[in-house]
Tab-separated table of C-alpha atoms in Angstrom:
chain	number	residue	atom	x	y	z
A	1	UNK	CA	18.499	-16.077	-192.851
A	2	UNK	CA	16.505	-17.912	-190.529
A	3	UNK	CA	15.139	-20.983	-191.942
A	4	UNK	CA	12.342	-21.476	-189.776
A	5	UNK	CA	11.116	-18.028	-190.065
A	6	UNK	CA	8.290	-17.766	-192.724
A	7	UNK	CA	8.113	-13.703	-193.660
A	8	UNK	CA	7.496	-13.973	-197.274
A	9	UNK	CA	9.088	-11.588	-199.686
A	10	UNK	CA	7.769	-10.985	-203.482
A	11	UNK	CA	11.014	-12.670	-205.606
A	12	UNK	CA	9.103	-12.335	-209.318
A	13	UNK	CA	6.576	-9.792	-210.348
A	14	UNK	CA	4.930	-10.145	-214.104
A	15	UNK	CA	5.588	-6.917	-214.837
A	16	UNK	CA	7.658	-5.030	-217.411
A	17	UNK	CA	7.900	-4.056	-221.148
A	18	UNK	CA	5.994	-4.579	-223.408
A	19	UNK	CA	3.481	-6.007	-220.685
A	20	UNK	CA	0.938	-8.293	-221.776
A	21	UNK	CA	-2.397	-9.215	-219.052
A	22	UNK	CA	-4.861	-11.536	-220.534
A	23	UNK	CA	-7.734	-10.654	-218.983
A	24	UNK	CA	-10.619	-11.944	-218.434
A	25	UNK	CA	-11.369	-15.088	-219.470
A	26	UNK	CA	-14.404	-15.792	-221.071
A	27	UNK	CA	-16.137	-18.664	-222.575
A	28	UNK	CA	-18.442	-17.448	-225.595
A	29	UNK	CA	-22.179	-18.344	-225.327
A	30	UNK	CA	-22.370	-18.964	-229.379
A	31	UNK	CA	-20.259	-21.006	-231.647
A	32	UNK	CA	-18.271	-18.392	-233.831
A	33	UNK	CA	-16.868	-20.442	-236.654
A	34	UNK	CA	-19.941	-22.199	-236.880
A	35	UNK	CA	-17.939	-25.908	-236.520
A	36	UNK	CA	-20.177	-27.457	-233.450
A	37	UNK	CA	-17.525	-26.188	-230.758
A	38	UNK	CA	-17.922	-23.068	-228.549
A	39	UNK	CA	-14.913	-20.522	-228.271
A	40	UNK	CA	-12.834	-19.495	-225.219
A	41	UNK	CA	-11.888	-15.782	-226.185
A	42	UNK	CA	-9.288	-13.488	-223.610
A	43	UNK	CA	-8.600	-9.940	-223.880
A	44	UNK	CA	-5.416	-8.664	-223.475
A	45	UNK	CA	-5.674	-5.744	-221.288
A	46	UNK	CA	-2.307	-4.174	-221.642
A	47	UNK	CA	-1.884	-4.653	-225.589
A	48	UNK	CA	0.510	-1.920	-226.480
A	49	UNK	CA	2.562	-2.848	-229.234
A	50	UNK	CA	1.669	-4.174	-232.426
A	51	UNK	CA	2.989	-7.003	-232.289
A	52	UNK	CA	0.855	-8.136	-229.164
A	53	UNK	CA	-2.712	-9.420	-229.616
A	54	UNK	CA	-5.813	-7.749	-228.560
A	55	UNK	CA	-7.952	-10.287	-228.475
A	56	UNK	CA	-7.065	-14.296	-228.026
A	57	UNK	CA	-9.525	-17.157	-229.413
A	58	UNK	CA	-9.185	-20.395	-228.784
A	59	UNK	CA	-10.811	-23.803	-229.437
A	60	UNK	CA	-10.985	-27.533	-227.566
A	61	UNK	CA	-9.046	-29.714	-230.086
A	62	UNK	CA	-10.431	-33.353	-228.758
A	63	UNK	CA	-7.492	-35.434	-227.514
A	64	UNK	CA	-8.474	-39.039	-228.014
A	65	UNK	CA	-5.677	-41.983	-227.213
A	66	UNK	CA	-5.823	-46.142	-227.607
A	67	UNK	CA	-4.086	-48.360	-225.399
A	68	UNK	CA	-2.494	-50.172	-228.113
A	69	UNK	CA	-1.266	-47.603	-230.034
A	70	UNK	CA	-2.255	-46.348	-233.140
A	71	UNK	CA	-4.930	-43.380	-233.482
A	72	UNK	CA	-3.869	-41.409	-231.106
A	73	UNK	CA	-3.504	-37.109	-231.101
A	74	UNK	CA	-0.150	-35.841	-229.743
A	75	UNK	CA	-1.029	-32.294	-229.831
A	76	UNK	CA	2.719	-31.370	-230.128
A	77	UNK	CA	3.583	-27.318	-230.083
A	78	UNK	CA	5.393	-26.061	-233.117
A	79	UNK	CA	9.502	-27.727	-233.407
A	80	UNK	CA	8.083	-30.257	-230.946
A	81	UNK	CA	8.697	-33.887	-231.935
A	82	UNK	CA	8.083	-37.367	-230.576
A	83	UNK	CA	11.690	-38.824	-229.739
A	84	UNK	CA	10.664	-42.143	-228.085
A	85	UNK	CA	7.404	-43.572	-226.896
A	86	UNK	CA	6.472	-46.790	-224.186
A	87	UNK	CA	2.907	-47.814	-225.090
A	88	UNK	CA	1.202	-49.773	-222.298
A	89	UNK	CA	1.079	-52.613	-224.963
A	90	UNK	CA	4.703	-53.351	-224.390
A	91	UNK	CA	4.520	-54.440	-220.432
A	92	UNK	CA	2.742	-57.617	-219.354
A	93	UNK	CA	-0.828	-58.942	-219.366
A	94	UNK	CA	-0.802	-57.843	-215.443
A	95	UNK	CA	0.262	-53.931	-216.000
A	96	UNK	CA	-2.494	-54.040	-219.074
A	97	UNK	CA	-5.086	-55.386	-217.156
A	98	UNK	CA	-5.526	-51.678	-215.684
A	99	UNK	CA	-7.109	-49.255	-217.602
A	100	UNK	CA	-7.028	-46.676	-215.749
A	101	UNK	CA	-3.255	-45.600	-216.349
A	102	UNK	CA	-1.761	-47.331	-213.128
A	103	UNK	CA	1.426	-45.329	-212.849
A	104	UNK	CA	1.175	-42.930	-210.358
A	105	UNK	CA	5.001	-41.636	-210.574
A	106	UNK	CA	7.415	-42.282	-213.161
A	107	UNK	CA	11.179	-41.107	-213.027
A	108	UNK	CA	14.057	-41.216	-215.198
A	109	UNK	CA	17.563	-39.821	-215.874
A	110	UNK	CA	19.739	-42.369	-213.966
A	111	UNK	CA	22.296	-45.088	-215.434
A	112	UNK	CA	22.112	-47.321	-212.476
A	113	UNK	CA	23.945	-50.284	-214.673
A	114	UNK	CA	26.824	-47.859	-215.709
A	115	UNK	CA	26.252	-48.965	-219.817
A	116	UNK	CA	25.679	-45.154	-221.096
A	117	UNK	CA	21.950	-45.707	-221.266
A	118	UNK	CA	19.201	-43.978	-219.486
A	119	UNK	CA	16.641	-45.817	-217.254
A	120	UNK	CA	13.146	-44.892	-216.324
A	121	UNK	CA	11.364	-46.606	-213.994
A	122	UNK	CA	7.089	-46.471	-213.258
A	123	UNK	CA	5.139	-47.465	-210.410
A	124	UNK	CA	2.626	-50.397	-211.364
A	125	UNK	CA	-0.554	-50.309	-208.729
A	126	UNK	CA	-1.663	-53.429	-210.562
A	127	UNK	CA	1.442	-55.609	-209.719
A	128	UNK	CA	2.552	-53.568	-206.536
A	129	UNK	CA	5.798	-53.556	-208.144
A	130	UNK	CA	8.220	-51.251	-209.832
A	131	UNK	CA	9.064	-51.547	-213.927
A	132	UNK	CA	12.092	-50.256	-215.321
A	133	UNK	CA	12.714	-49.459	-218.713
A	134	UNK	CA	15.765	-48.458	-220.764
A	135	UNK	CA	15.945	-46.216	-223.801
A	136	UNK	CA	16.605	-48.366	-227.315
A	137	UNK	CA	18.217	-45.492	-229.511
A	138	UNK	CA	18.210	-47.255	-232.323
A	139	UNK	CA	14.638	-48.080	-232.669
A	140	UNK	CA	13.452	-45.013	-231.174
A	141	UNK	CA	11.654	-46.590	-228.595
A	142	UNK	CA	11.749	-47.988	-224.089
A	143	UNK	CA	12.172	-51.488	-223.417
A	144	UNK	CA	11.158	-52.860	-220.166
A	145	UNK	CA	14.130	-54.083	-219.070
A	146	UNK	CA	13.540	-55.419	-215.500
A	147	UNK	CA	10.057	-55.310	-212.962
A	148	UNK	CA	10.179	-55.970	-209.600
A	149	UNK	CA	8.509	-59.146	-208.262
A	150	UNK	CA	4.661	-59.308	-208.297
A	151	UNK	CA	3.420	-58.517	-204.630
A	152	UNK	CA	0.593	-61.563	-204.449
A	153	UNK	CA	-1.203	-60.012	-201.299
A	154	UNK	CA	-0.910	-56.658	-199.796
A	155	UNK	CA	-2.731	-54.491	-197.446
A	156	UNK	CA	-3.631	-51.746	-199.595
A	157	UNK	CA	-3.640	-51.730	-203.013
A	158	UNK	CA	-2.793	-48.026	-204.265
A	159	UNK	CA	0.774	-48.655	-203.925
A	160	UNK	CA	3.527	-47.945	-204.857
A	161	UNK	CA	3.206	-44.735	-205.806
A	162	UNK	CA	6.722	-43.393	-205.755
A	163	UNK	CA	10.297	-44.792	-206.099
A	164	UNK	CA	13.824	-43.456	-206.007
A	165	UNK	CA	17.188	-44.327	-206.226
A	166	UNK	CA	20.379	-44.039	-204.265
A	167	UNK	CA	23.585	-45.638	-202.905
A	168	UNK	CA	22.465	-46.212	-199.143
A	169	UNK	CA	25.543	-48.455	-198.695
A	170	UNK	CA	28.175	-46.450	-200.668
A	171	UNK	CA	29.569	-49.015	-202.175
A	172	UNK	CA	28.796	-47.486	-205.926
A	173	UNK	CA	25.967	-49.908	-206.772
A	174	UNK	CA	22.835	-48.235	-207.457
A	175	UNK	CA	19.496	-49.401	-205.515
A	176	UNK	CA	15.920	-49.041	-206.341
A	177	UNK	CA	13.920	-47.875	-203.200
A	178	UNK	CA	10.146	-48.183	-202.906
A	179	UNK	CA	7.361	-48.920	-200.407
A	180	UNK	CA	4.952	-51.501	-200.223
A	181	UNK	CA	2.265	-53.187	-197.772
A	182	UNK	CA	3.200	-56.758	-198.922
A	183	UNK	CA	1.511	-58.362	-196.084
A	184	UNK	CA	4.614	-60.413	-195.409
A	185	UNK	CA	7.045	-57.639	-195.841
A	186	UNK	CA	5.729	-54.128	-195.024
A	187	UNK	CA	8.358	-51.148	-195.508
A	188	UNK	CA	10.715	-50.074	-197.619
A	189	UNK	CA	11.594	-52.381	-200.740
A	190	UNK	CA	14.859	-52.213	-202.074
A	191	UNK	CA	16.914	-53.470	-204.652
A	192	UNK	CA	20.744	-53.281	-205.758
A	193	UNK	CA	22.539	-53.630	-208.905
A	194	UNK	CA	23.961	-56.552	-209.064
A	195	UNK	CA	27.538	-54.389	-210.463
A	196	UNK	CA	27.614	-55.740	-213.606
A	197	UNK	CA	27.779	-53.332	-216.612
A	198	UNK	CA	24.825	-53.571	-218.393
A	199	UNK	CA	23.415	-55.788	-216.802
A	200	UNK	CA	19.683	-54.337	-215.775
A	201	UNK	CA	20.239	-57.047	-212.619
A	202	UNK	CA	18.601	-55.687	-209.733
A	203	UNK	CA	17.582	-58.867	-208.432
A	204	UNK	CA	14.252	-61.405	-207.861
A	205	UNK	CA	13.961	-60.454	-204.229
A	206	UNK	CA	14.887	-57.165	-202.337
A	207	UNK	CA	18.726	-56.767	-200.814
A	208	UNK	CA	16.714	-55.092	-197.550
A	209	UNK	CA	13.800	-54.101	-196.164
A	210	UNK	CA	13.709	-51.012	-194.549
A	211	UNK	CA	10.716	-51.303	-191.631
A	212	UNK	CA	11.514	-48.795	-188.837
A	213	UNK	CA	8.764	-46.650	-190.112
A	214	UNK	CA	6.424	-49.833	-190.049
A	215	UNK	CA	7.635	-50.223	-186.148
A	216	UNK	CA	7.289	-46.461	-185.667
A	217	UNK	CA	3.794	-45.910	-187.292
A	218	UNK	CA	2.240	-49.319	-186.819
A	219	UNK	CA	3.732	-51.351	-184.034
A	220	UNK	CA	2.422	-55.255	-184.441
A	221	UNK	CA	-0.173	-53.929	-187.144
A	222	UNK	CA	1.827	-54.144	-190.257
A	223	UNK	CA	-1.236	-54.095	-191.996
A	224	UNK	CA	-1.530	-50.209	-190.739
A	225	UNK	CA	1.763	-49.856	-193.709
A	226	UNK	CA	-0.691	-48.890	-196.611
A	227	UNK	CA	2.665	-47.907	-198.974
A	228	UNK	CA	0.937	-45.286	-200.238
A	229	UNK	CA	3.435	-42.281	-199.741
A	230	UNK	CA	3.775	-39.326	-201.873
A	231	UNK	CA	7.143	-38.909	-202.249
A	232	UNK	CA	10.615	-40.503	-200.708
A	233	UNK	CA	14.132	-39.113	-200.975
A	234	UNK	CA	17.885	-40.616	-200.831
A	235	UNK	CA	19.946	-38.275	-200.098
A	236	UNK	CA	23.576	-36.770	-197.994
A	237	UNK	CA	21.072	-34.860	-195.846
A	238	UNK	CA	23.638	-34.079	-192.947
A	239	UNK	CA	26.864	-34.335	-194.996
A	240	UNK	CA	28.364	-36.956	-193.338
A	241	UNK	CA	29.528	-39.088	-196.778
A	242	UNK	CA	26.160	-41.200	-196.492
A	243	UNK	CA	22.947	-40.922	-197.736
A	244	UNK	CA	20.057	-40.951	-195.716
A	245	UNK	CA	16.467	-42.692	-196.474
A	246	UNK	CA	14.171	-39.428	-196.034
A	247	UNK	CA	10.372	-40.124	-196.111
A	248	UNK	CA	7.118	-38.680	-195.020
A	249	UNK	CA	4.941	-40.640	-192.758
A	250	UNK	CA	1.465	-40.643	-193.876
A	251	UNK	CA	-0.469	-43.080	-192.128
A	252	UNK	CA	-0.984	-44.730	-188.477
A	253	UNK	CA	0.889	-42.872	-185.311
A	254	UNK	CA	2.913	-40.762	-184.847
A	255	UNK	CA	3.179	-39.403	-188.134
A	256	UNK	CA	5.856	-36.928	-189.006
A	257	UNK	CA	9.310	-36.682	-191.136
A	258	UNK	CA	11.712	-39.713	-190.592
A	259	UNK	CA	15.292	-39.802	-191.268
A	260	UNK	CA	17.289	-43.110	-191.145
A	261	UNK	CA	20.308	-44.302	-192.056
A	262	UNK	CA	22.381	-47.602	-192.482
A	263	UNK	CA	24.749	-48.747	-189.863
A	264	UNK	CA	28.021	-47.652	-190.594
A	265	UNK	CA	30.237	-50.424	-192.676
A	266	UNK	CA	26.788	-52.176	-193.462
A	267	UNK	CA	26.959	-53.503	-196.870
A	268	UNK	CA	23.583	-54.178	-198.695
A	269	UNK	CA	24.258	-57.605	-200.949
A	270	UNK	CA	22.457	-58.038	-204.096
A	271	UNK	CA	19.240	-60.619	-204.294
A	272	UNK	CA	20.188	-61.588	-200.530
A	273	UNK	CA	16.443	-60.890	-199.470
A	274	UNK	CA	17.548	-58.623	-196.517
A	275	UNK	CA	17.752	-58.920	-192.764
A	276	UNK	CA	21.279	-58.719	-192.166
A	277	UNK	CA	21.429	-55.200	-191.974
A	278	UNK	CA	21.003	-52.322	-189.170
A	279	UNK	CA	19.179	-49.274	-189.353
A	280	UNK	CA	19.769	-46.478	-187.351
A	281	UNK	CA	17.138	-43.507	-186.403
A	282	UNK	CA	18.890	-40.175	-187.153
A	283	UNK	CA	16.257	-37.867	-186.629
A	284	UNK	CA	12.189	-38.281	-185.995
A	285	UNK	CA	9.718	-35.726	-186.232
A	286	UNK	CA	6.047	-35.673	-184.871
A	287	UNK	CA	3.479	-34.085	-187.153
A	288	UNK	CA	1.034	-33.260	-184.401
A	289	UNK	CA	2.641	-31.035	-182.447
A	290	UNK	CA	3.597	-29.080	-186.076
A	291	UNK	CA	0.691	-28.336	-187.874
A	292	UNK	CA	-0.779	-31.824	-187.635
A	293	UNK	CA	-2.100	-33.366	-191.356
A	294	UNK	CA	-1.454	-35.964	-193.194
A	295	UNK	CA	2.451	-35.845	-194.118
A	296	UNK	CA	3.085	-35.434	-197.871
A	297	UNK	CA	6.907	-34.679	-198.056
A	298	UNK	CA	9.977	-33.901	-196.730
A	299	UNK	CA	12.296	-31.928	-198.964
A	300	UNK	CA	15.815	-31.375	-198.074
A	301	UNK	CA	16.824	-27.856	-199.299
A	302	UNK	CA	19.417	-24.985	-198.303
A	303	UNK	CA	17.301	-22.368	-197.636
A	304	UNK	CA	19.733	-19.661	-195.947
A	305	UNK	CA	22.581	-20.663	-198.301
A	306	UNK	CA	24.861	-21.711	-195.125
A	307	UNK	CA	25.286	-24.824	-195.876
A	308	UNK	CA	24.015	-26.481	-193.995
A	309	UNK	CA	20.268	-28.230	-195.177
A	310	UNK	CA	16.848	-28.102	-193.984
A	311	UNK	CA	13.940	-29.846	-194.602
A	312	UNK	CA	10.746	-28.736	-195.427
A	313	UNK	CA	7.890	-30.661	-194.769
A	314	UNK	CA	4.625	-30.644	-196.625
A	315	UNK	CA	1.339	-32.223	-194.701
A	316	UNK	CA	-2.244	-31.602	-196.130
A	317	UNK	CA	-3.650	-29.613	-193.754
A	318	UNK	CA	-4.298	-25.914	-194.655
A	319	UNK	CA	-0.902	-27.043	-196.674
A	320	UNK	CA	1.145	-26.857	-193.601
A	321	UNK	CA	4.791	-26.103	-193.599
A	322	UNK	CA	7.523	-26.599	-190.664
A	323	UNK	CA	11.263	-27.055	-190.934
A	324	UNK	CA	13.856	-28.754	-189.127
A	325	UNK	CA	17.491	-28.194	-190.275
A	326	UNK	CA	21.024	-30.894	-190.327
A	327	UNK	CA	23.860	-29.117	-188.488
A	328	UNK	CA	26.392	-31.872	-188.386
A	329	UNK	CA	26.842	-35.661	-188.947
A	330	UNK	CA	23.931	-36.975	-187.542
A	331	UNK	CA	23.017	-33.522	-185.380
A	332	UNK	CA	19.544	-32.108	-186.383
A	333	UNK	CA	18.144	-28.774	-184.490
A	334	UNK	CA	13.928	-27.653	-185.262
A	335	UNK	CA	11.629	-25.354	-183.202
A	336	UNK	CA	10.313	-25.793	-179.769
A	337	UNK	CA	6.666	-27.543	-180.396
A	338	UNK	CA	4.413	-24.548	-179.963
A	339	UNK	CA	6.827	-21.958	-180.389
A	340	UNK	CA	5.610	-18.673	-182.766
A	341	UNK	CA	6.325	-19.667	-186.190
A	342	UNK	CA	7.360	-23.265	-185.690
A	343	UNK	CA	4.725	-24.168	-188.358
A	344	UNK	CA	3.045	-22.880	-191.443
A	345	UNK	CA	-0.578	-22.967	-192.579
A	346	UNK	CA	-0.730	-20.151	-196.230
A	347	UNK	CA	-3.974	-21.587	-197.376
A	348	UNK	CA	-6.076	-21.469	-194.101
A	349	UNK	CA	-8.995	-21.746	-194.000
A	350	UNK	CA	-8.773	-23.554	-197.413
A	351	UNK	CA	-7.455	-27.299	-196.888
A	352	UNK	CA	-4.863	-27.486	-199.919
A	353	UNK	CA	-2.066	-29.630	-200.063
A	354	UNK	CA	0.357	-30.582	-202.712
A	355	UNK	CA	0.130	-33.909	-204.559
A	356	UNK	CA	3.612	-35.472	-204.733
A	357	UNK	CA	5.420	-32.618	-203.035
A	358	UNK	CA	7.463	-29.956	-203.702
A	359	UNK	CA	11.158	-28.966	-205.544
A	360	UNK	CA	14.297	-27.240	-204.560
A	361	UNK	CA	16.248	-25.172	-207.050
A	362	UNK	CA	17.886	-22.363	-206.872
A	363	UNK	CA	16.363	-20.368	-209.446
A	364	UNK	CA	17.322	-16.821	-209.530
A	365	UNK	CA	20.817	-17.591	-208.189
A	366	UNK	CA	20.833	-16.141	-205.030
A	367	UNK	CA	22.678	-18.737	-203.263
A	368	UNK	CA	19.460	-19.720	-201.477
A	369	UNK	CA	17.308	-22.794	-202.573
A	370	UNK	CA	13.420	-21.501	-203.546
A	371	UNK	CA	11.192	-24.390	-202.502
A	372	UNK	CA	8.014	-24.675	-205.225
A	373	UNK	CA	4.810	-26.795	-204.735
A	374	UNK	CA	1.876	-27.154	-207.196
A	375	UNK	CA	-1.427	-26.048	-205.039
A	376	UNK	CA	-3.727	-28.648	-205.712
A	377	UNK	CA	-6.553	-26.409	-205.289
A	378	UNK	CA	-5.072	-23.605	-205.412
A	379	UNK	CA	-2.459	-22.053	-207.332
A	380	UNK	CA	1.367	-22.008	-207.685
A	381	UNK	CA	3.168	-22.131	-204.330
A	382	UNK	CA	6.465	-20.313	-203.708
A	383	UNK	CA	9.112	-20.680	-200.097
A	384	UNK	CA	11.390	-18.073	-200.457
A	385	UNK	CA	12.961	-19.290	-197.112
């Protein structure tokens, strides 16, 4: 029940009836088939009934794709079918100009315009921008329905690579929330609906700029904001009616979780290019005194299933964990720096981390949120809490 407590118990086992363990895996020194590609074969250990296998082969099937469209493999799985695809070919000259696929995060799900269709919106390293599209039902097919201004000049170029949306203001117009190193406008980018239906208005310059963690990280070096963060959340973290602006941050010092807010009765106003709001600090972490690392994530989650939420934050370093948890409106408690068990290392003396992050869901219904990263290096991850 105690969220910063780290005892690990075993929540899923692969074992059962009728059990199947491929094992091991094997690549075959000879081409069986005799078609010019060698065979992966597995074993399955436990084969019992006859409907398992006893032996698995498999072969590389070459996946080839062109920019443009037109000769490429999907590889579907059986009763798999294409429902709508966004070829690079339909953006601008500027997102094609990068071949190397320039979207480092794309989300979707969200009707920020309220007109019953469903955005999704990709990072563009090539523009430093965001680029949202909207599904066209009737053609089967995205349209780019709005991009962020091109950033002409910016301190580091590998940004952004994530983006989120929220309501920081309440005022039930969604906003688009990145961050860049625009060299004249490091922090937080973000951008409001303009409130009419259907509109895909979010503006030619941002509503705000959020740059406390530019002062916090960087002081009178903006150019010490590379943008480059894994992940960012918007989200009621304290359950006070407001969301919060919850990021990781990665570069300069101190680094650590930050959790800000706006001032209460600001009002963010649409294409107004910012600097007429207040932001307020709610809650600052420092990562060296937790683990150290570079800061990946900060993932709000119920862990104990009070209520009440922590977050968990991810730094590459040994893939170090710590937790601090909201208590109240703007009331945050964590572990005494130093303290037994005020931070988390699983992988040491392997330095792992976990591109992007993790996820909360409560998977096997237990009232308590499981928190799951991808290992990069490693394997599955699993906080049971």
């Amino acid at each position: 029940t105690d969220p910063a407590d780290y005892m690990m118990a075993t929540i899923l086992s692969s074992q059962g009836e009728a059990l199947d363990r491929y094992y091991p895996l094997d690549i075959s020194d000879t081409d069986l088939d005799g078609d010019g590609n060698n065979e992966v074969v597995i074993s399955n250990l436990y084969s019992t009934e006859a409907s398992q296998p006893q032996i698995i082969v498999l072969e590389h099937s070459s996946f080839s794709w062109d920019w443009e469209g037109g000769n490429e493999d999907y590889h579907l799985a059986p009763n798999w079918s294409i429902a709508a695809i966004g070829e690079k070919s339909i953006n601008d000259s500027l997102f094609q100009s990068d071949p190397t696929g320039n979207s480092r995060t794309v989300i979707g799900g969200m009707d920020m315009d309220m007109d019953g269709k469903h955005e999704v919106i990709a990072t563009d390293y090539a523009g430093g921008r965001v680029v949202v599209y909207e599904m066209d039902m009737a053609n089967n097919a995205f349209d780019v329905v709005w991009s962020s201004p091109v950033v002409e000049a910016r301190n580091h170029v590998y940004n952004p690579r994530t983006v989120n949306v929220g309501d920081l203001d309440g005022d039930g117009k969604q906003e688009i929330v990145f961050p860049s190193s625009n060299v004249d406008a490091e922090g937080y980018h973000i951008y409001e609906w303009d409130g009419v239906e259907g509109s895909d208005n979010y503006g030619e310059q941002p509503s705000a700029i959020c740059a406390v963690e530019v002062a916090i990280c960087c002081g009178d070096d903006g150019a010490g904001f590379r943008g480059d963060h894994e992940r960012l959340t918007i989200f009621d973290i304290d359950g006070d009616g407001q969301q919060e602006l919850i990021t990781a941050i990665r570069r300069g010092s101190p680094r650590g979780a930050l959790v800000v807010s706006l001032s209460p009765n600001d009002d963010l106003e649409h294409n107004s290019g910012g600097g007429l709001e207040t932001w307020v600090t709610e809650f600052q972490t420092n990562s060296n005194t937790y683990g150290g690392g570079s800061p990946y994530h900060a993932l709000p989650a119920d862990l104990n299933g009070d209520g009440n939420y922590e977050v968990v934050n991810h730094h590459w370093n040994y893939f170090n964990l710590y937790n601090f948890s909201a208590t109240g409106p703007d009331t945050y408690v964590i572990a005494d720096s130093g303290s037994a068990g005020s931070y988390y290392q699983p992988t040491y003396p392997s330095d792992e981390f976990s591109l992007f992050g993790g996820y909360a869901y409560d998977v096997d219904g237990d009232q308590n949120h499981e928190v799951y990263y991808a290992d990069y290096g490693g394997s599955w991850s699993v906080n049971a809490g």
